[in-house]
Structures are given as C-alpha cells and as structure tokens.
Short mmCIF file of C-alpha atoms in Angstrom, two decimals:
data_model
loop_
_atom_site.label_atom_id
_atom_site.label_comp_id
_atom_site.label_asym_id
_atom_site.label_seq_id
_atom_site.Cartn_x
_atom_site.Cartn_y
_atom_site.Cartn_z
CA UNK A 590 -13.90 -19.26 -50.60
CA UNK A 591 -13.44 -15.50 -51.27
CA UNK A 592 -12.35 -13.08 -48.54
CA UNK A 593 -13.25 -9.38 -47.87
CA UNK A 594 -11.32 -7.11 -45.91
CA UNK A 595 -12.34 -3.40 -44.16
CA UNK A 596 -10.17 -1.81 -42.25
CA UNK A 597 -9.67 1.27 -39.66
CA UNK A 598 -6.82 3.31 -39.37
CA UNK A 599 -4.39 0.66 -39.26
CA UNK A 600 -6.43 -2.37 -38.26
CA UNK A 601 -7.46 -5.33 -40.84
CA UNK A 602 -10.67 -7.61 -40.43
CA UNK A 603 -11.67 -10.46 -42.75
CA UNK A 604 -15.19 -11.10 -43.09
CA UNK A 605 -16.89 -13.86 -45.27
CA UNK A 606 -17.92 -11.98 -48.60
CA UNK A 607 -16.62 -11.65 -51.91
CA UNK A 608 -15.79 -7.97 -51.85
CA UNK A 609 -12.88 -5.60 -50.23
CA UNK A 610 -13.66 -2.59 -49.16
CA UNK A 611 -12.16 -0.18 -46.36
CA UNK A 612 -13.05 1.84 -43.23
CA UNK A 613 -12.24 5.44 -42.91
CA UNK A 614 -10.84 6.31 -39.99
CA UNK A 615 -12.35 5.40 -36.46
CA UNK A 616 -14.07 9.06 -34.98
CA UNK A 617 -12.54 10.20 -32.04
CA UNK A 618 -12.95 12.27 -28.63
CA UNK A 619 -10.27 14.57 -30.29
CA UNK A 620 -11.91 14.55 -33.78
CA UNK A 621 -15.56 13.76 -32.94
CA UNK A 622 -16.78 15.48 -36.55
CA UNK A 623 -14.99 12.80 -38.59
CA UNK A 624 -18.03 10.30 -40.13
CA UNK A 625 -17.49 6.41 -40.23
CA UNK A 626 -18.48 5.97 -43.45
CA UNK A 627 -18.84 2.82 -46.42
CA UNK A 628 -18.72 2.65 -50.08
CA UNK A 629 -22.02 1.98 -51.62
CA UNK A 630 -20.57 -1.52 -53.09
CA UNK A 631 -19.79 -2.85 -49.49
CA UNK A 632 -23.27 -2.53 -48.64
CA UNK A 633 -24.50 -4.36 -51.80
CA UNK A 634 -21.57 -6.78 -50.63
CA UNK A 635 -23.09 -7.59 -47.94
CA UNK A 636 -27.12 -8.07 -48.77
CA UNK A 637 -26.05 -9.47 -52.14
CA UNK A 638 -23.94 -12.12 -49.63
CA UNK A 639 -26.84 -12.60 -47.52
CA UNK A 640 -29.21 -13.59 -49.97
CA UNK A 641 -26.38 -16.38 -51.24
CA UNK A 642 -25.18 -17.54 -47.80
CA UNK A 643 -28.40 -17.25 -45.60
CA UNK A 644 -26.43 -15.52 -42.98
CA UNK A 645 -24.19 -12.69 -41.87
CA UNK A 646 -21.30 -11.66 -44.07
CA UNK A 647 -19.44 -12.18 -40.28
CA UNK A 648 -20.75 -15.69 -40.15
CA UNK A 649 -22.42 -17.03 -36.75
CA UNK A 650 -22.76 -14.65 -33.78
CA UNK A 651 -20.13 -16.66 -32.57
CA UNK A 652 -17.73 -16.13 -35.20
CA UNK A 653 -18.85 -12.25 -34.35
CA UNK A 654 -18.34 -12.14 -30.95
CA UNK A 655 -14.51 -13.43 -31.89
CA UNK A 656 -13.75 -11.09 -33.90
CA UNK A 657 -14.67 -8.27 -31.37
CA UNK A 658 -12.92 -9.93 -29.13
CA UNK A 659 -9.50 -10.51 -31.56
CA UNK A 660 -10.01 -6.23 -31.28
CA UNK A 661 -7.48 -3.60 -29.73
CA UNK A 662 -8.89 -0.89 -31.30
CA UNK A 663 -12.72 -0.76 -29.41
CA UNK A 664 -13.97 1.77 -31.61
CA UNK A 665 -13.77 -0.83 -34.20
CA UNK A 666 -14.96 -3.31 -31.97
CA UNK A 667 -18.38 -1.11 -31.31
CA UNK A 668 -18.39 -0.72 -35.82
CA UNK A 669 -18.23 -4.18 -36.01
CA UNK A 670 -21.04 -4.82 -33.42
CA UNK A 671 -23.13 -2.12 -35.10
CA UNK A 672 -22.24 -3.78 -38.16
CA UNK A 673 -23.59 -6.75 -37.62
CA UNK A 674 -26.49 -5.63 -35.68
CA UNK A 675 -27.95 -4.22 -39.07
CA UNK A 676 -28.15 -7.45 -40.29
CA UNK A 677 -31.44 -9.25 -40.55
CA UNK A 678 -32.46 -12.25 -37.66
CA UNK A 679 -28.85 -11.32 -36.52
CA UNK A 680 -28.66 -11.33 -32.60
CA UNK A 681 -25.95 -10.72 -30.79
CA UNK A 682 -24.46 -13.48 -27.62
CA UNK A 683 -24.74 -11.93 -24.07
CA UNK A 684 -20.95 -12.87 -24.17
CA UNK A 685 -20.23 -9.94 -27.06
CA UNK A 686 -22.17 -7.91 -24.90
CA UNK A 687 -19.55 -8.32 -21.92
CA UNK A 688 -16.75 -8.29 -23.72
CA UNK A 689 -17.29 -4.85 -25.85
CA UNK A 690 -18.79 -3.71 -22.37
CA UNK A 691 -15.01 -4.29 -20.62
CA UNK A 692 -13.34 -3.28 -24.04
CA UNK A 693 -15.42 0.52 -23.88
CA UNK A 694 -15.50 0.54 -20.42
CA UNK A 695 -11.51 0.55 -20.15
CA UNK A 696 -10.96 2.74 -23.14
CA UNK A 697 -12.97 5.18 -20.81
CA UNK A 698 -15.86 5.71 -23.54
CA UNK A 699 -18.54 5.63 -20.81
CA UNK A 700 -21.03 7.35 -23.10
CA UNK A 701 -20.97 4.21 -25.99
CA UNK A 702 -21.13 1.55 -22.54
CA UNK A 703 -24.15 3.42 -21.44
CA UNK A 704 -25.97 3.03 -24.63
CA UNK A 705 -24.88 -0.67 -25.19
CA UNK A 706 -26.65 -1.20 -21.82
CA UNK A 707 -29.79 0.12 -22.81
CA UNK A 708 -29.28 -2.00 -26.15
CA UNK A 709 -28.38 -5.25 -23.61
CA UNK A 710 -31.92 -4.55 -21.49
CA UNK A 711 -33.54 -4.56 -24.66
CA UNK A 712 -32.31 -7.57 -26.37
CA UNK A 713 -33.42 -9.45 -23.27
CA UNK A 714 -30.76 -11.51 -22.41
CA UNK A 715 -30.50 -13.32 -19.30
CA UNK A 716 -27.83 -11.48 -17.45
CA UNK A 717 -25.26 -12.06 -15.09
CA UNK A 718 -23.49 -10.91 -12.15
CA UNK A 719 -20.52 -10.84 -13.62
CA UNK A 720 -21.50 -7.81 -16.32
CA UNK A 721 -21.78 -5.57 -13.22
CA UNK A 722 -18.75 -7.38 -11.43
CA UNK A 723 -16.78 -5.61 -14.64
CA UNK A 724 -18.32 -2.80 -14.78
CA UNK A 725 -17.90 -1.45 -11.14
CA UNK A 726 -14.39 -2.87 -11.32
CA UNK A 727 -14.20 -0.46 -14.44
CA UNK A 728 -15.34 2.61 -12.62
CA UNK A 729 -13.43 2.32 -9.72
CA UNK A 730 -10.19 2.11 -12.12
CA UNK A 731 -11.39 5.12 -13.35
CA UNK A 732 -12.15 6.64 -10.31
CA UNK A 733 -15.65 7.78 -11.10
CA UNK A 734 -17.52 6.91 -7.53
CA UNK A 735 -20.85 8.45 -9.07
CA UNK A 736 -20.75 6.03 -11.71
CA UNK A 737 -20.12 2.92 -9.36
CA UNK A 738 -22.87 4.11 -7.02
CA UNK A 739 -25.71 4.23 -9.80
CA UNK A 740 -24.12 0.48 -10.88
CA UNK A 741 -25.63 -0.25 -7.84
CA UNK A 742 -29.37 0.40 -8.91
CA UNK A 743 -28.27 -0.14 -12.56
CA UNK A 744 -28.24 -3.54 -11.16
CA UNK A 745 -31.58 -3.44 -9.96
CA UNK A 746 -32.90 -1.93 -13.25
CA UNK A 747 -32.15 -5.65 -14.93
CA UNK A 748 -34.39 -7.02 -12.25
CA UNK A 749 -30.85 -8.43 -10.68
CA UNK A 750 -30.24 -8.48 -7.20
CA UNK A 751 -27.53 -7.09 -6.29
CA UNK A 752 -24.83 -9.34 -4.20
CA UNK A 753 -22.98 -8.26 -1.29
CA UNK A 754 -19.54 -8.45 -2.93
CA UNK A 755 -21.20 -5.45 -5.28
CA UNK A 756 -22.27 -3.85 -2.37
CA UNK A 757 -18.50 -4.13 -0.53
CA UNK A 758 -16.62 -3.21 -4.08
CA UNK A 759 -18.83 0.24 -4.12
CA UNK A 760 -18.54 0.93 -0.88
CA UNK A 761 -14.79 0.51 -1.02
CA UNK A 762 -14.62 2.89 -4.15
CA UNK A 763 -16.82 5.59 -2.35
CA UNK A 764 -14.91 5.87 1.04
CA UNK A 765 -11.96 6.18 -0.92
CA UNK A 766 -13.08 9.69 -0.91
CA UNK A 767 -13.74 11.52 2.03
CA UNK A 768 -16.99 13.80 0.63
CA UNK A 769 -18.51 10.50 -0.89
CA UNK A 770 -18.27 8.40 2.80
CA UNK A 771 -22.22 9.86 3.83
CA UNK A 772 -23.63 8.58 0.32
CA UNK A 773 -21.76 5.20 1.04
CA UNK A 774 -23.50 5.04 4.29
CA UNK A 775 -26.90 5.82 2.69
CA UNK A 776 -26.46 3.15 0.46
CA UNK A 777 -25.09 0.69 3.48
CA UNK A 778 -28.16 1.74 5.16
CA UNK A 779 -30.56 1.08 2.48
CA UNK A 780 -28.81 -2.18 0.50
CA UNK A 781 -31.01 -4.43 2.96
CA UNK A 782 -34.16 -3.08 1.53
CA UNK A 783 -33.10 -4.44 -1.78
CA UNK A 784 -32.22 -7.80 -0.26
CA UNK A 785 -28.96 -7.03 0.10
CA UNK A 786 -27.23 -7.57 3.53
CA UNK A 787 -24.01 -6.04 4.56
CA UNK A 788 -21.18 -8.36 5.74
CA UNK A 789 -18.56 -8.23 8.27
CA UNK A 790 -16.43 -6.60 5.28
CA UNK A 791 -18.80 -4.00 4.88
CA UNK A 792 -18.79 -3.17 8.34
CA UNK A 793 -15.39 -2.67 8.53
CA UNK A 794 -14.82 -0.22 5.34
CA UNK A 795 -17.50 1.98 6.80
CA UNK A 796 -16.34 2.14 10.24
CA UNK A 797 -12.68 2.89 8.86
CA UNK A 798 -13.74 5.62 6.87
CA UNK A 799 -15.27 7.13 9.52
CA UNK A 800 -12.28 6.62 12.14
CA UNK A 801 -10.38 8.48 9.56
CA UNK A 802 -13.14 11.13 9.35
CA UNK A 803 -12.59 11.30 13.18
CA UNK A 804 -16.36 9.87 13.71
CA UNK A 805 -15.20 7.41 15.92
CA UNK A 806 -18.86 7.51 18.09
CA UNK A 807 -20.71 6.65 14.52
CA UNK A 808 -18.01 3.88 14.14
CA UNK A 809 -18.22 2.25 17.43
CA UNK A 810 -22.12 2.56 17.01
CA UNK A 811 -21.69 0.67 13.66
CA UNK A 812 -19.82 -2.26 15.59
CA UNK A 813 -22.33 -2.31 18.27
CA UNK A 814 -24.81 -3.03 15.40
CA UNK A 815 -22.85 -6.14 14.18
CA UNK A 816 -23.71 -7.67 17.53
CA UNK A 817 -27.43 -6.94 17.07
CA UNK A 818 -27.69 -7.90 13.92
CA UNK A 819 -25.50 -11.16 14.42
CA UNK A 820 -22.79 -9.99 11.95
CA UNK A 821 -19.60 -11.53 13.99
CA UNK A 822 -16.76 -9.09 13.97
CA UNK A 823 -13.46 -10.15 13.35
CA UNK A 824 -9.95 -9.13 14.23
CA UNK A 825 -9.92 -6.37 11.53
CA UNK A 826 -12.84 -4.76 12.79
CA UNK A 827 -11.40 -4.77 16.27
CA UNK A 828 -8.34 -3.22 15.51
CA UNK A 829 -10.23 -0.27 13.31
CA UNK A 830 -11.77 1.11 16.61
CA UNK A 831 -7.91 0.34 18.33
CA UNK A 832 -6.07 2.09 16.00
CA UNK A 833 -8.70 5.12 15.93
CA UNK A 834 -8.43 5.63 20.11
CA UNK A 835 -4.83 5.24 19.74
CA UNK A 836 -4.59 7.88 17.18
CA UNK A 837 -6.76 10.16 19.91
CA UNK A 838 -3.90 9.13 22.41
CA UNK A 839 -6.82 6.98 23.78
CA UNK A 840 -4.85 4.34 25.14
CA UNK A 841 -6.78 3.11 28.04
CA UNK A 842 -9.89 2.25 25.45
CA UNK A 843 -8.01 0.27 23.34
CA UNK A 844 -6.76 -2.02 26.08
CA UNK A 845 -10.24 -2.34 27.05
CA UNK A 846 -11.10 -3.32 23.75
CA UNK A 847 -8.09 -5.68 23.34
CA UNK A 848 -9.26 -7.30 26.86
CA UNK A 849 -12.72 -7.68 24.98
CA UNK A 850 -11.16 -9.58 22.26
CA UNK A 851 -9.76 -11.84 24.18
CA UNK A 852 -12.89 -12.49 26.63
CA UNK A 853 -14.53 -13.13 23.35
CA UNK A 854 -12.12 -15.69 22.07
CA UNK A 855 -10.14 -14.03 19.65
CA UNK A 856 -6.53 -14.00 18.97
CA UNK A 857 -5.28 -10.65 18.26
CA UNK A 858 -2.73 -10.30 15.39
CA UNK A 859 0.37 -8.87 15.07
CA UNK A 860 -0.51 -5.71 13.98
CA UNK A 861 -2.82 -4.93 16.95
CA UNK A 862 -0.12 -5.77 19.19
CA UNK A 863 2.62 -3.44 17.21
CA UNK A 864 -0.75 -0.63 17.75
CA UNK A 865 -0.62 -0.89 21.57
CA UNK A 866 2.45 -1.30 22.52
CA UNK A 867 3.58 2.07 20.20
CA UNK A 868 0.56 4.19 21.70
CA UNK A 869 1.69 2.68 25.19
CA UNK A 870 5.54 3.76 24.69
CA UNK A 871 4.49 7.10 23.63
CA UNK A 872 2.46 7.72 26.24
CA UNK A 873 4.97 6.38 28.46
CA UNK A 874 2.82 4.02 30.01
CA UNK A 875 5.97 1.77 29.86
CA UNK A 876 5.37 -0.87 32.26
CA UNK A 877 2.26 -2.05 30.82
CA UNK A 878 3.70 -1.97 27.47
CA UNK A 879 6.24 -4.29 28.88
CA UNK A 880 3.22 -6.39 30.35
CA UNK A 881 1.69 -6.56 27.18
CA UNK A 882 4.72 -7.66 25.20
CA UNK A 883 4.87 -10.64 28.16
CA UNK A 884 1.66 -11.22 27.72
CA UNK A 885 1.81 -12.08 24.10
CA UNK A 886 3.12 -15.52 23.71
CA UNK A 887 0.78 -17.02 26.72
CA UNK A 888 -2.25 -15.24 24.68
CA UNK A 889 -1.12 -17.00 21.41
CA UNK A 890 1.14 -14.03 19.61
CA UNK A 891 4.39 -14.76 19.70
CA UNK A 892 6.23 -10.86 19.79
CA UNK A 893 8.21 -10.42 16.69
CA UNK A 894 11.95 -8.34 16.38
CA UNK A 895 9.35 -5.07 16.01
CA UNK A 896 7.46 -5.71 18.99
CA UNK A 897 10.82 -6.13 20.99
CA UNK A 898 12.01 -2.83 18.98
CA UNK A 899 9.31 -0.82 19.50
CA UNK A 900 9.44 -1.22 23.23
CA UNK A 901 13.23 -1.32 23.44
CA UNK A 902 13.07 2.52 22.07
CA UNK A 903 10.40 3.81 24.23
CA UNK A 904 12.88 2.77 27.14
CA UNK A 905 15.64 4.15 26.00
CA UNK A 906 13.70 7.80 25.39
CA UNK A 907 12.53 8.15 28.63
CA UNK A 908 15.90 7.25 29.90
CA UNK A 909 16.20 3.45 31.33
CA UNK A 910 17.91 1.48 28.82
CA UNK A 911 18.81 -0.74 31.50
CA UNK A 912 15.38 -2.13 31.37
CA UNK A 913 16.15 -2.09 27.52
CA UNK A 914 18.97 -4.74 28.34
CA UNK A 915 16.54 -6.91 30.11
CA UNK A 916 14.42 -6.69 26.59
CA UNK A 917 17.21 -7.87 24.67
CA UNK A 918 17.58 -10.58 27.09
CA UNK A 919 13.55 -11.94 26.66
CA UNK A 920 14.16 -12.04 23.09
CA UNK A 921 17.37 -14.17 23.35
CA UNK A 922 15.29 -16.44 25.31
CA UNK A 923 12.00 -16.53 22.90
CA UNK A 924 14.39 -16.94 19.78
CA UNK A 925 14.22 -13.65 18.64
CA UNK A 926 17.49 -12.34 18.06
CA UNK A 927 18.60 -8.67 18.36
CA UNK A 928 18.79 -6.73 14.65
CA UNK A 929 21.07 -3.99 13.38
CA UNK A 930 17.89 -1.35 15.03
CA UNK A 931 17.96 -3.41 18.51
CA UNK A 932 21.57 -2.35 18.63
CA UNK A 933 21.64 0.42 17.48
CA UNK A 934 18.67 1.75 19.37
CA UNK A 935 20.15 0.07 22.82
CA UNK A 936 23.53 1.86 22.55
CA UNK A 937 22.47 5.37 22.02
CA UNK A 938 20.12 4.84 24.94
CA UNK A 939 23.28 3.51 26.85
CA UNK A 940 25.69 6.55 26.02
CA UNK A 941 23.22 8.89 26.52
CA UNK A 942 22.80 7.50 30.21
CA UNK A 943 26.74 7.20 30.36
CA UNK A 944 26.98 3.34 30.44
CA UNK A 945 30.08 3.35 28.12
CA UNK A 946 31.30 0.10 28.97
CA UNK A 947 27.60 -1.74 28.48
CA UNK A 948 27.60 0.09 25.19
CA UNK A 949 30.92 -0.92 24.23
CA UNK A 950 30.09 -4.91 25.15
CA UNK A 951 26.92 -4.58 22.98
CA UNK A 952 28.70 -3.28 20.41
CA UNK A 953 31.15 -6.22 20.51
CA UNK A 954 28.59 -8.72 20.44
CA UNK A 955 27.03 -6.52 17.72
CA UNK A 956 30.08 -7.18 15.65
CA UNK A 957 30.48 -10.85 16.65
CA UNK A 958 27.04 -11.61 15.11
CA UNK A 959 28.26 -9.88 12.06
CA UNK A 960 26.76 -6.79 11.83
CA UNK A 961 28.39 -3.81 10.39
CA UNK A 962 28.00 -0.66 13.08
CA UNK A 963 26.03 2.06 11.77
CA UNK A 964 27.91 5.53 11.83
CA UNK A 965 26.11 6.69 14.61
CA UNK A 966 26.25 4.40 16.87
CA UNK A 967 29.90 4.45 16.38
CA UNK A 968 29.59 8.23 17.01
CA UNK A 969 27.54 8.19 20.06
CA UNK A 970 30.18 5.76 21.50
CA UNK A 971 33.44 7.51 20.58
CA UNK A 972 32.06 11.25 21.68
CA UNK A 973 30.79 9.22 25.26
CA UNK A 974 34.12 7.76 25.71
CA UNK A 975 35.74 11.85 24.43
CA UNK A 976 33.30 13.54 26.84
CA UNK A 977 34.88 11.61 30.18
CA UNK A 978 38.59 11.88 28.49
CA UNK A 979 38.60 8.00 27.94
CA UNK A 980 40.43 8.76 24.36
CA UNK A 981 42.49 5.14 24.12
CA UNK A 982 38.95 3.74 24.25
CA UNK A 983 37.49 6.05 21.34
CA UNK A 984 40.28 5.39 19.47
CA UNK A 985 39.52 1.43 20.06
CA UNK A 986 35.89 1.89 19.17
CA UNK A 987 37.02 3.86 15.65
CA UNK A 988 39.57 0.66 14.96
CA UNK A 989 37.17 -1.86 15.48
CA UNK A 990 34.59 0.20 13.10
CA UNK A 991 37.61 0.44 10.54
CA UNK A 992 38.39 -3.08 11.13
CA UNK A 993 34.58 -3.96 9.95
CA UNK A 994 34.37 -1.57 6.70
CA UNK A 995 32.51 1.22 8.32
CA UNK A 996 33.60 4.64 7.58
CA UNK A 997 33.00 7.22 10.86
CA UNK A 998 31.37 9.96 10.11
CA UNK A 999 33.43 13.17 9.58
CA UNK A 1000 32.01 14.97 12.94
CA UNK A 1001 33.22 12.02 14.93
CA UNK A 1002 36.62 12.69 13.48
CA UNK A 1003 36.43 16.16 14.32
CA UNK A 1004 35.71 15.20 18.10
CA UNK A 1005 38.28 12.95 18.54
CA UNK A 1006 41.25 14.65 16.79
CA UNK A 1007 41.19 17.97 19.06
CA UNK A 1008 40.83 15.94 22.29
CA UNK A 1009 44.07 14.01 20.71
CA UNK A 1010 45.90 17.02 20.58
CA UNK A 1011 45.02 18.26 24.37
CA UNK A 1012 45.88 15.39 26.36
CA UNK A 1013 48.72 15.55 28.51
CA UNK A 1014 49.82 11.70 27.76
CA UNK A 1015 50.59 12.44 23.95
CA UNK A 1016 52.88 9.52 23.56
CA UNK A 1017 50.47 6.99 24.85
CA UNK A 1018 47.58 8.63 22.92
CA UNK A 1019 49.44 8.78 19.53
CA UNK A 1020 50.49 5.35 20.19
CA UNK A 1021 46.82 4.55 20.31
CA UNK A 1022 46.01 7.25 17.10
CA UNK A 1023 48.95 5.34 15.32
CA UNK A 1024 46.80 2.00 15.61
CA UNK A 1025 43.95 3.16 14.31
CA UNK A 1026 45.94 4.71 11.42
CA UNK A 1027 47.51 1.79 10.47
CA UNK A 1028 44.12 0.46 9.43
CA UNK A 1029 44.18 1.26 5.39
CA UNK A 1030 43.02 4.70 5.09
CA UNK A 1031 40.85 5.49 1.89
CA UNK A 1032 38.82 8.04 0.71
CA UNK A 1033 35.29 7.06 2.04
CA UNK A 1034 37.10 7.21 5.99
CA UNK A 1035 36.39 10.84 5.81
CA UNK A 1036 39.67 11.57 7.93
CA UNK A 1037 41.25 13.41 4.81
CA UNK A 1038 37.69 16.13 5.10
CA UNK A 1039 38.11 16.29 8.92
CA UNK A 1040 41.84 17.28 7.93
CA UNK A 1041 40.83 20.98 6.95
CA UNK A 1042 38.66 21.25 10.59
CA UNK A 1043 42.17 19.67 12.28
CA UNK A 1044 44.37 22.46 10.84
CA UNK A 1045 42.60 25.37 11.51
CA UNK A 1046 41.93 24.46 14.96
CA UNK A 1047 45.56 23.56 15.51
CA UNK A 1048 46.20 27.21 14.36
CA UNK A 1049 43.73 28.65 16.64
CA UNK A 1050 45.98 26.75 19.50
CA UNK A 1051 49.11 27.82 18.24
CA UNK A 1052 47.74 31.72 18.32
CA UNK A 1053 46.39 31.47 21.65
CA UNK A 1054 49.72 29.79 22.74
CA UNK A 1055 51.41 32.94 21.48
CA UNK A 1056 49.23 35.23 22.81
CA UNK A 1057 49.89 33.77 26.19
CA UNK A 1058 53.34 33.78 26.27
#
C-alpha cells in the first residue's frame, strides 16, 4: 500500500494516499501572517483517494483521532482535525474532541479551544463531565479565574449540569485571588438554582477566603448555614473559624469553639491543637495552655514533640522554665522524647533564670542521648557560668562541646578568655584552660579568630597596668 507524508516545521505524518506532499510552516502567535497552505496536487490526492478508497485519506475517525493524539505540536494537531473535517460523511469522535481540547487548552491557545467548542455543540455529541473537568483544570493552570468562572455556565450551555466537584474546583481557583472572592460567593450563592448544591468542601474554601479577607462575621454566618441546611461540618471547617480568632488574638472564642467540637463529637486534629496552644502561649494564658496539652490524650490527641515544644517555649519567655522541666517530664512519661529544640529551648530559659547547674544536667543528658549541642546553647551556658565567676565550669561546658564536634562560637571565646586572664587563681584556671586545649584544636574551633580580640585586650591591660603604676 502506498504512503503519503505532510509535514510541519519539523513534524512527519503518514496518511493513507498515494501522494507526498508537505506543510509549510505551522502560523504562530509570534508570526500570525504566515498562511498554512497545500499544493494543488495534495488536494487532488486526497478526493482522487476518496473516490478509490470510500473513505478519508486518514482512514477511520479512529485512526484520526490517533494521530492527533500521537501530536506534540497542537497546531498540527488542530490542521489535521481541520483536515479531516473537510472531508465528506467524515465526523469526528467526541474523544478527538477532548483530546485536541486538553492539547490547545495547555498550549494556552484559548482562542482555537473556544471555537472547537462551538464546533463540539454543533456536532451534537453526547458530552461528558469530564470535557469541563479538563478544561477548568486548564484554566486554573493558567490562572485565568474569568475563564474558569464562565466554564461554569459553559457547562450549562451543553444542557449539562454542572457537578459539585466543578463547582469546588472554580471556587478554589477564584479565592485564590482576593478581588475575585465576592464573584465566587455569587456563584456559591446561585449554583443551587442550577441544581447544584455546595458541599462541606465548598463551605470551607469560602469561609477561608474570607477569614483571610478578615470577614470573619460573613464566615461564621456561612458555618451557621451548614447547620441549617444540614451540610455537617467537619474538623477543617472548625479550625478555619479557630485559626481566624486566633489570628485576631481571639483566644477565648476559639476555646469555645474547640469545646463545641467536642460536645459535638468530634476529635480535633493535631493542627487545631498546635493553633491553641501557640495563641494561648502568646497571650500568656499559660496555665490553660498547659491544661489543654493535658487534656489532649484523654480527648483522643495524643500531643506530639511540637505540642510539648510549643508550650515548653512560652514558659521559658515569660520566665518559669521550671514549669518547663515538669513539661519535659510529661513527655518522658507519654513516650515523647525531648528533641535537639526541647533542649535547646529549656536551657536558655534555665540560664536566663540563673539555674546553671539544671542547665548543665540537661545538657548532659542532652549529650547522653546523642545530640550534638547547638552553639548557643553552649554559649548561654558558658557566659552564665562567666557572669557568677564559675570559670572551671565554663571551661568544662566548652570541653564537653569540643569533646562532641561542636565548634563554640567565636563570642563565647571572647567571654571566656578575658575572664581567664582576671582571675586571681591563674594556676588552677589555666590548669582547667590547658584541658580544654588539649582537645585537638582546628580551624572551625574559632579560637585562632577570637585570638586577635585576646591580644588587643591583653594590651589594653598591660597599658592600664602602666598607667597605674
């Protein structure tokens, strides 16, 4: 059987004739003028192969829609479809349809999908949902909300009703922008009068939008509505309205709405725990934070290492990291063991109340469960232990950090080194110097940088010595 070829720019396509001919170029959006043109002799190709083979020179529509399909080039695709659709009793499968739809649609030729459309609706095939599953997926990748939203009564146009998965993918692409959020809650408003009711899901992306707006009275009145309208909320929803009054430092409303979960039966997730107990700390409502975080496991949460975290830092900012301790101590005892934050957190809060020693042991056990001390909490233990003149014990602390691979910062060498040099037991102390020394010294210990800060403030001594005197 002979073959004939046509081609565009540098894509080849065999069709069933006994001919070859060629495609000029494809027209673009940056060369719109140039024509798509054939030679006279491909036309005759093609009638003259009609009249022999009863068909298309493509072959079946099926055989047509593969080719378009076989396609990267969509322009082509769209030539070939055209092609074809010249031909006589030749009628495209709704299946072409879709898949040149998807191939214009992501190309971003919105123009040629509009008019295929039109061409669809009047080749009257039975459509559906899918098409318009694609083709808002399509807009919203191309972030064209105005497009999406007429989808919606595009739909309708086909004498299609619309589903509520269409109505939830629009509305999600319209609230991604804030001046679009009022004509997503026209449409939420309206979709039931096309038979379309919105979901829990639906709720929810129009009452976030609006928290973020700072509408919170339009999105409580939306959740009130669920009830009436016997859409049951879910945890999601709940949490919206949470995190909103939180954000408005409205504490107090959120644990009235967490209390309304519960007398409701639900189980609040993690999240809307980790949402409380942060607006609690920072509010320093720490006792019921604490509360809360007991609360969890009996109401069927059990509090994670950031639950414990986030309520081990608000005591320790407000000064009462002693009640910190007794947090490390419930998560020992729920299985939740104390990370590299927990300690660190815990013995800033410590040196900044002057509980050296406590600090110390935590850092011990910090190191015994084989974590590496972060810099600054070997800083904020060394300059505690340099304000009170305990210098054997910073000099223990930087050995220990040594010991584990972690190089002190340079300003906690520059604390240590001058207190060194004014304490009146300089034997003992440079005995205790000398053992952190004999750790191996390289570069990333930064004692060689605080070497230049050592010298000049040994010369300021030496001056004011000599002035003295």
């Amino acid at each position: 059987m002979h073959r004939a070829f046509f081609r565009s720019s540098k894509t080849l396509v065999t069709v069933a004739s006994n001919r070859i001919f060629f495609f000029s170029p494809a027209p673009t959006s940056s060369n719109p003028s140039l024509p798509l043109y054939f030679q006279n002799q491909t036309q005759q190709a093609f009638h003259s192969s009609n009249k022999d083979s009863g068909n298309t020179p493509f072959g079946s529509p099926t055989r047509v829609q593969k080719l378009i399909a076989s396609q990267s080039d969509p322009l082509l695709a769209k030539e070939i479809f055209d092609l074809a659709s010249r031909q006589p009793n030749f009628r495209h499968t709704y299946s072409t349809y879709l898949i040149l739809l998807l191939k214009l649609g992501r190309s971003k030729y919105f123009s040629l999908v509009d008019d295929l459309l039109r061409r669809l609706k009047s080749d009257s095939h039975p459509i559906t949902p899918t098409l318009f599953s694609y083709l808002i997926k399509v807009y919203g990748e191309a972030d064209l909300p105005d497009k999406a939203l007429k989808t919606f009564y595009t739909i309708l146009h086909f004498n299609c009703k619309p589903l509520p998965k269409h109505l939830n993918r629009i509305l999600e692409i319209l609230v991604a922008h804030r001046n679009y959020v009022r004509p997503a809650f026209d449409l939420f408003k309206d979709a039931h009068k096309y038979g379309v009711e919105p979901d829990t899901k639906s709720y929810n992306m129009l009452m976030r939008a609006f928290c973020l707006n700072g509408d919170i009275s339009i999105a409580y009145s939306l959740f009130n509505k669920m009830f009436k309208r016997d859409v049951l909320p879910d945890i999601e929803s709940y949490r919206i309205l949470m995190q909103a009054l939180c954000r408005k430092s409205q504490v107090n409303g959120a644990v009235d709405l967490l209390e309304d979960m519960l007398n409701k039966g639900f189980v609040p997730d993690s999240l809307t725990y980790t949402t409380l107990l942060n607006s609690l700390c920072r509010k320093k409502k720490l006792r019921e934070a604490y509360k809360l975080l007991c609360r969890m496991k009996v109401k069927g949460c059990n509090p994670d290492i950031v639950h414990y975290n986030t309520v081990i830092l608000g005591f320790c900012r407000q000064g009462r990291a002693h009640d910190a301790c007794k947090v490390i101590a419930d998560m020992r005892a729920n299985g939740c063991l104390p990370n590299l934050v927990s300690y660190r957190t815990l013995v800033s809060g410590l040196c900044d109340m002057g509980m050296l020693d406590e600090a110390n042991k935590y850092v011990e056990e910090m190191l015994s469960n084989g974590f590496s001390p972060h810099f600054a909490v070997i800083h904020a233990l060394v300059k505690g232990f340099c304000n009170v003149g305990r210098v054997e014990d910073a000099c223990g602390v930087l050995t220990k950090s040594l010991e584990h691979g972690e190089a002190p910062h340079m300003d906690t060498w520059m604390i240590i080194m001058p207190v060194i040099c004014e304490v009146d037991d300089g034997v003992k102390v440079s005995d205790a110097l000398e053992e952190v020394l004999k750790i191996e010294i390289k570069g990333h210990t930064r004692i060689v940088d605080a070497g230049i800060g050592l010298e000049n403030y040994l010369i300021r001594k030496i001056r004011a010595k000599s002035r003295a005197s």
